[in-house]
Structures are given as structure tokens and as C-alpha cells.
JSON list of C-alpha atoms in Angstrom, two decimals:
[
{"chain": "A", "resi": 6, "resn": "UNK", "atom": "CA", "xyz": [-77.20, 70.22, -77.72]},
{"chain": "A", "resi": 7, "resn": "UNK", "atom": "CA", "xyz": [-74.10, 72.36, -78.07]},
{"chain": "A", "resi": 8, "resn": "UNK", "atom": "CA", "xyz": [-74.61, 75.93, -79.84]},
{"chain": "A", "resi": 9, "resn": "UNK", "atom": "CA", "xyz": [-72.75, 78.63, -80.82]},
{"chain": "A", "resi": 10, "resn": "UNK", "atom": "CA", "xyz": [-74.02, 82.05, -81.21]},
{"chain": "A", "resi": 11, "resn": "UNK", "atom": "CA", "xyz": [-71.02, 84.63, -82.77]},
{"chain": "A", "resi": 12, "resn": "UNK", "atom": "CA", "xyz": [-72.07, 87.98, -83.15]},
{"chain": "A", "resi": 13, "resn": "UNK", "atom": "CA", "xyz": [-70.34, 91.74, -82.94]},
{"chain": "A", "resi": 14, "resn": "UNK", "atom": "CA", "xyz": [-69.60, 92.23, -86.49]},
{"chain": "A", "resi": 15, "resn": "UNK", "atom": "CA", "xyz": [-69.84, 95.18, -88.69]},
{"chain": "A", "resi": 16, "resn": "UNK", "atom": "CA", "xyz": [-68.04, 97.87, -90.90]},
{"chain": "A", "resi": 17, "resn": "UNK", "atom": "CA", "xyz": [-65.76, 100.06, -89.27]},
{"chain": "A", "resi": 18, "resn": "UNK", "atom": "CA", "xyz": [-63.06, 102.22, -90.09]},
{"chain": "A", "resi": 19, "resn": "UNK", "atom": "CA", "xyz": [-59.65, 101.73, -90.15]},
{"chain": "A", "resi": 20, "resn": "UNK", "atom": "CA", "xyz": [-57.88, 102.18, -86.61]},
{"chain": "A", "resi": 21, "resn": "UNK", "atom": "CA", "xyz": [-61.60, 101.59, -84.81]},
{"chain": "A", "resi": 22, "resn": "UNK", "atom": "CA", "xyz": [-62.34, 98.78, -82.35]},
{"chain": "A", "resi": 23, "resn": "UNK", "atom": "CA", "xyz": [-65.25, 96.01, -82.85]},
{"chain": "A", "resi": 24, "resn": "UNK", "atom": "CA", "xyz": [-65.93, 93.23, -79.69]},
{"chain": "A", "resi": 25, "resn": "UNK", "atom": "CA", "xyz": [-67.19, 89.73, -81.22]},
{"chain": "A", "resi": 26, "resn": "UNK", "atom": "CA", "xyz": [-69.13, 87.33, -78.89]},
{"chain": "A", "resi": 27, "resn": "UNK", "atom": "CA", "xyz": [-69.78, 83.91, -78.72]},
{"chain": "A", "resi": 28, "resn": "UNK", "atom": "CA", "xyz": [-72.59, 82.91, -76.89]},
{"chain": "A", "resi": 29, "resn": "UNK", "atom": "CA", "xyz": [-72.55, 79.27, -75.48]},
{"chain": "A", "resi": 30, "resn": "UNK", "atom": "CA", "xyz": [-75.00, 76.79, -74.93]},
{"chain": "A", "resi": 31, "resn": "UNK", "atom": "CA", "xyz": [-75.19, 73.03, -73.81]},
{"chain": "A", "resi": 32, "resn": "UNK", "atom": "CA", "xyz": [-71.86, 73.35, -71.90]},
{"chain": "A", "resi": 33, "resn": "UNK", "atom": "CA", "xyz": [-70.31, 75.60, -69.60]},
{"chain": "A", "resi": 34, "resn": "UNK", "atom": "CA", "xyz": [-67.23, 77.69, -70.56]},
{"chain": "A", "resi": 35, "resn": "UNK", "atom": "CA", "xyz": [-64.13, 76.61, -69.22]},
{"chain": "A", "resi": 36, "resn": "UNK", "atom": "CA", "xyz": [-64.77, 72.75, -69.57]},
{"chain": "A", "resi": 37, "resn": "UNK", "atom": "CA", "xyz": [-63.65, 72.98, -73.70]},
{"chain": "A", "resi": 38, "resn": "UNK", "atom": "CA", "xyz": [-61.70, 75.02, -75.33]},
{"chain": "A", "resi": 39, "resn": "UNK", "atom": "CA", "xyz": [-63.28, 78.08, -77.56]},
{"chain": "A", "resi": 40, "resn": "UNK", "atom": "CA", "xyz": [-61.39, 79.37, -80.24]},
{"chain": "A", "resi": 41, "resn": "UNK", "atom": "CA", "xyz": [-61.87, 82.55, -82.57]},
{"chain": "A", "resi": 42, "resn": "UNK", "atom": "CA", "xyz": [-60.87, 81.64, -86.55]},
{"chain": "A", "resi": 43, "resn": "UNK", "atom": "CA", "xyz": [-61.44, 83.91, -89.48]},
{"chain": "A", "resi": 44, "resn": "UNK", "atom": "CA", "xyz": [-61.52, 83.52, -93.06]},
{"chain": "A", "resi": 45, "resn": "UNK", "atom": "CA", "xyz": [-61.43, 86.09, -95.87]},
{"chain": "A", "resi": 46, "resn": "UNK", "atom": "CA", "xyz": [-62.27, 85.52, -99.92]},
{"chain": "A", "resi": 47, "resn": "UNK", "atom": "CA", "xyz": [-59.78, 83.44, -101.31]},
{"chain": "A", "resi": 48, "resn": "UNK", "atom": "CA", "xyz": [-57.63, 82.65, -97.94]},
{"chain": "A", "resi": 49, "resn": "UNK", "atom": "CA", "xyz": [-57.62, 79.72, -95.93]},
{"chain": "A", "resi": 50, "resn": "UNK", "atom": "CA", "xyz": [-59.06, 79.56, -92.33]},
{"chain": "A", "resi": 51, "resn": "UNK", "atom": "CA", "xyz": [-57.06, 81.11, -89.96]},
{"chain": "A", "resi": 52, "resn": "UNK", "atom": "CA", "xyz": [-56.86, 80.83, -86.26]},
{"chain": "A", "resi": 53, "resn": "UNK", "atom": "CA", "xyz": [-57.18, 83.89, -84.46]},
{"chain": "A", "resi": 54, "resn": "UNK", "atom": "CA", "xyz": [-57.13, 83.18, -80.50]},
{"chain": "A", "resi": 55, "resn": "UNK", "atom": "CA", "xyz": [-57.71, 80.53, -78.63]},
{"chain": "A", "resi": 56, "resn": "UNK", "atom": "CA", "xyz": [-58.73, 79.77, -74.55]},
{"chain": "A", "resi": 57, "resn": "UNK", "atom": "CA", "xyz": [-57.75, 76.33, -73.75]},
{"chain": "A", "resi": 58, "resn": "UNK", "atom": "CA", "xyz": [-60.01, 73.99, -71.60]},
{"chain": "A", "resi": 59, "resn": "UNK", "atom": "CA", "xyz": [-59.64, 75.80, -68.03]},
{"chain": "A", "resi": 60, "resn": "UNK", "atom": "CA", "xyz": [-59.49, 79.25, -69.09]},
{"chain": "A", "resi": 61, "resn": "UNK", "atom": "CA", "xyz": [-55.87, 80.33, -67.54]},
{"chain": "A", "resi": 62, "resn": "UNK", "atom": "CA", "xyz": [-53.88, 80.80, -70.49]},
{"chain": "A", "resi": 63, "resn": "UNK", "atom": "CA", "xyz": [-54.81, 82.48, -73.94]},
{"chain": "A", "resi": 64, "resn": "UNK", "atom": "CA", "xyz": [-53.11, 82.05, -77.56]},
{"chain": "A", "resi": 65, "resn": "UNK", "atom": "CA", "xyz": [-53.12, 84.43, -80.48]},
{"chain": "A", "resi": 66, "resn": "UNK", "atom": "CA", "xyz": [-52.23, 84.25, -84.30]},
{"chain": "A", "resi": 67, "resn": "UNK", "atom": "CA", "xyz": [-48.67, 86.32, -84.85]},
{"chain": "A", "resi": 68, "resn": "UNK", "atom": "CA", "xyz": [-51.16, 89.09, -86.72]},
{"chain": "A", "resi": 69, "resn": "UNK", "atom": "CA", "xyz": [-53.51, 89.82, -84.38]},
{"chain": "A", "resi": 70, "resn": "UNK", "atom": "CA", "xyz": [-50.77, 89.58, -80.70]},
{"chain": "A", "resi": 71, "resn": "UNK", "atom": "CA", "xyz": [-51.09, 92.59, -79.08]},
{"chain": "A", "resi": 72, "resn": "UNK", "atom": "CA", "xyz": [-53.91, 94.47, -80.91]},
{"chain": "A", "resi": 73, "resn": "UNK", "atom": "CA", "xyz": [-57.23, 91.41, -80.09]},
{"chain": "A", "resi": 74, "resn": "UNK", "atom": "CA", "xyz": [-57.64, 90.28, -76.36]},
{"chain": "A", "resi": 75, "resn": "UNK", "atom": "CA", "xyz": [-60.05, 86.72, -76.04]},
{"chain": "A", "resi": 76, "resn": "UNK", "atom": "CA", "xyz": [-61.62, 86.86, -72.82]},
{"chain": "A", "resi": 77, "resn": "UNK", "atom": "CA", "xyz": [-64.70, 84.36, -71.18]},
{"chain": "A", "resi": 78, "resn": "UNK", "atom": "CA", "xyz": [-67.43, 85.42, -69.04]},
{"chain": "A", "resi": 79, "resn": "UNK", "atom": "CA", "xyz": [-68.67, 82.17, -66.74]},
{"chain": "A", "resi": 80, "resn": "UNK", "atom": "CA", "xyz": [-71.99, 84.02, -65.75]},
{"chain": "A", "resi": 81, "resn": "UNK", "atom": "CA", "xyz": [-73.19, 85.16, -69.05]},
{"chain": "A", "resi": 82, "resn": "UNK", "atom": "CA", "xyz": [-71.38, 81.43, -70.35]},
{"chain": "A", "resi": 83, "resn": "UNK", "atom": "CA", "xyz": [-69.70, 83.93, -73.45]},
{"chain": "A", "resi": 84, "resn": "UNK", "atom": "CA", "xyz": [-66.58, 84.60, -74.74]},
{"chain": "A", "resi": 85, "resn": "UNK", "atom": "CA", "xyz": [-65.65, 87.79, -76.24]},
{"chain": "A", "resi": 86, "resn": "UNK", "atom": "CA", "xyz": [-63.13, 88.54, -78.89]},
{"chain": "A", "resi": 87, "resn": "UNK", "atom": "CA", "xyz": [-62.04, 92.66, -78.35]},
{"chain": "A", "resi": 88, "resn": "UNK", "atom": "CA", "xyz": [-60.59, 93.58, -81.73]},
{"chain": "A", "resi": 89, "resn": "UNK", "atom": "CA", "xyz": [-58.23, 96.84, -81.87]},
{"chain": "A", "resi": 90, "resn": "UNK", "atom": "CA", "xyz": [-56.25, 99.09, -84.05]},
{"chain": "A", "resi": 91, "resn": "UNK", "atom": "CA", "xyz": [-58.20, 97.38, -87.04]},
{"chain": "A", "resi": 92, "resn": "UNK", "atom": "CA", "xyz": [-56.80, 97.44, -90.29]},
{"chain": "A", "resi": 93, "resn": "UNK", "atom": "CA", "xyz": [-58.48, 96.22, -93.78]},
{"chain": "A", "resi": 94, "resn": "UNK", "atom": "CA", "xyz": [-56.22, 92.67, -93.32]},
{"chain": "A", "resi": 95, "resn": "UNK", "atom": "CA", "xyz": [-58.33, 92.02, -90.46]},
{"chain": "A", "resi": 96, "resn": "UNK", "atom": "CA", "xyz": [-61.86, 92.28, -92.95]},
{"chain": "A", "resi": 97, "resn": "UNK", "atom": "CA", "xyz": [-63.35, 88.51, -92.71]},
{"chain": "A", "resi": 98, "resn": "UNK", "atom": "CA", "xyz": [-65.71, 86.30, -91.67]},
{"chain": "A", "resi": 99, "resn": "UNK", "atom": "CA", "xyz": [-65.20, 85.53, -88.20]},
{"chain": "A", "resi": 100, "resn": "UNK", "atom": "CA", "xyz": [-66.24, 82.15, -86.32]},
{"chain": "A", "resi": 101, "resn": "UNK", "atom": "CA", "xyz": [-65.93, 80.87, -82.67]},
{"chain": "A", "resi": 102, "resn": "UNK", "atom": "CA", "xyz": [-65.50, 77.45, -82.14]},
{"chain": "A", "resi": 103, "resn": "UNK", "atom": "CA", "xyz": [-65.04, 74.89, -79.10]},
{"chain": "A", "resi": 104, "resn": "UNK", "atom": "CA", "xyz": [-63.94, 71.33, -78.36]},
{"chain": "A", "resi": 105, "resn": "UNK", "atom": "CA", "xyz": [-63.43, 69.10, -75.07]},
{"chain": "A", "resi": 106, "resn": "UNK", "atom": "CA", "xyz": [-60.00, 68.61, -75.92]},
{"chain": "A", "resi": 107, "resn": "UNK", "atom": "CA", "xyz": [-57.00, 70.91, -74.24]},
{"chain": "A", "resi": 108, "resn": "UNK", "atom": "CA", "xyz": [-56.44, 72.85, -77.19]},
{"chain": "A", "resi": 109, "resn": "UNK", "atom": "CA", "xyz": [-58.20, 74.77, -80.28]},
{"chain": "A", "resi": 110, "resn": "UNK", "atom": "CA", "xyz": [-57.15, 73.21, -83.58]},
{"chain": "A", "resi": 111, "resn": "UNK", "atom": "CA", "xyz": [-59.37, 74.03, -87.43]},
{"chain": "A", "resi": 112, "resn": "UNK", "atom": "CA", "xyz": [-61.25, 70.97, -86.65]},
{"chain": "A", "resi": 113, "resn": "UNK", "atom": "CA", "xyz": [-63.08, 71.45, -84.03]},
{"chain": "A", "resi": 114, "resn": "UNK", "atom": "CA", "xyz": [-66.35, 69.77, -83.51]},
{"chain": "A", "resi": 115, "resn": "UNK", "atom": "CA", "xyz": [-68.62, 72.93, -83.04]},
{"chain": "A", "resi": 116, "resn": "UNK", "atom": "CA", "xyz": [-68.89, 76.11, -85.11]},
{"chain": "A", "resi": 117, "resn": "UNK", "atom": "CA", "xyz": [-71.06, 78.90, -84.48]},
{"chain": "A", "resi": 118, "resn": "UNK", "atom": "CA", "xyz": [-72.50, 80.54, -87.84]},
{"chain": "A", "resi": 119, "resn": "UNK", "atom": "CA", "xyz": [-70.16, 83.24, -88.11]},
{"chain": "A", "resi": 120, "resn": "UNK", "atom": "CA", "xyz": [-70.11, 87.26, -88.33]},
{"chain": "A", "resi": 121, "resn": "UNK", "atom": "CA", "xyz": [-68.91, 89.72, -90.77]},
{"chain": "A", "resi": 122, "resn": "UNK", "atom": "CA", "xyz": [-66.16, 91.92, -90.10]},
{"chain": "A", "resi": 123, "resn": "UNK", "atom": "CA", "xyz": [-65.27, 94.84, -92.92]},
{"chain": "A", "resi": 124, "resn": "UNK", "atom": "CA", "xyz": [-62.83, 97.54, -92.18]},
{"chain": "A", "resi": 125, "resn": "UNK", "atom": "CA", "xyz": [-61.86, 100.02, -94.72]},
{"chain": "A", "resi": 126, "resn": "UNK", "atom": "CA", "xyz": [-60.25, 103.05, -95.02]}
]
């Protein structure tokens, strides 16, 4: 059975750092792609980063390039999400998702439960 176990979140203060994981289970990382989306009250679900199936390239959303860094860990089978320079845009809940296809998409077939992220000033 494929799980996903997000976790990491918390209240922090403007310009601080938080690192999200996603802990996998029932496949290995590296043979689907994992994906980081967020969603805040009243907004849509947005994607956030994404590491394909094979782990050699990474994607970000235009908001987050250059300040979050998605990264995979084949012994511990996780995949971390290292969130900088946070501002209050960035409060939401975050999710991890993954897929056997090539690419992350907002339907993939597994979720994990999601974690809290709050960042105020």
C-alpha cells in the first residue's frame, strides 16, 4: 500500500526557514514522481516543486524559484521540501504527492495528509 507521511510544518517568522518531509512507503523514491502542492483559504491548489520519475531534474512554481530547494533521500525513501526567505504568501497547507507517471500534475493518485505552514510578521 502506498503512503505518504508530510510533516515539518509550523509558525515561523517572516524571513525564517522551515524543511517539510515526505516520508514514503510501498514504493521506492525515484520510480514516481513526488510533488510538493500547497493550498491556502480561499485559493486554489498550487504546485510548488516537483521531482520527476528518476530524480535528475527538479521543477518549481515561479513564487517559490530560488528561495525552496526539493530534494530525495533513497536511504531514508523521503523527500524534503527546504523552504527559505519565508514570507506570509507562503502560509498554507502543504501536501506531497506522487505518481508513476514522468511528471507531477494536481491529480495525482497519492496524497499524504498534509502540514500546516503559518508565517507572520
Amino acid at each position: 500500500e502506498v503512503q505518504l507521511q508530510a510533516s515539518g510544518g509550523g509558525s515561523v517568522q517572516t524571513g525564517r526557514s522551515l524543511r517539510l518531509s515526505c516520508a514514503a512507503s510501498g514504493f521506492t523514491v525515484g520510480t514516481h514522481a513526488i510533488g510538493w502542492f500547497r493550498q491556502a483559504p480561499g485559493k486554489e491548489r498550487e504546485g510548488v516543486a516537483c521531482i520527476p520519475t528518476g530524480g535528475i531534474s527538479t521543477y518549481y512554481g515561479g513564487s517559490v524559484k530560488g528561495r525552496f530547494t526539493i530534494s530525495s533521500d533513497s536511504a531514508k525513501n523521503t523527500v524534503y521540501l527546504q523552504m527559505n526567505n519565508l514570507t506570509a504568501e507562503d502560509t498554507a497547507v502543504y501536501f506531497c504527492a506522487a505518481d508513476r507517471g514522468l511528471r507531477c500534475y494536481p491529480g495525482m493518485r497519492y496524497w499524504g495528509q498534509g502540514t500546516q505552514v503559518t508565517v507572520s510578521s
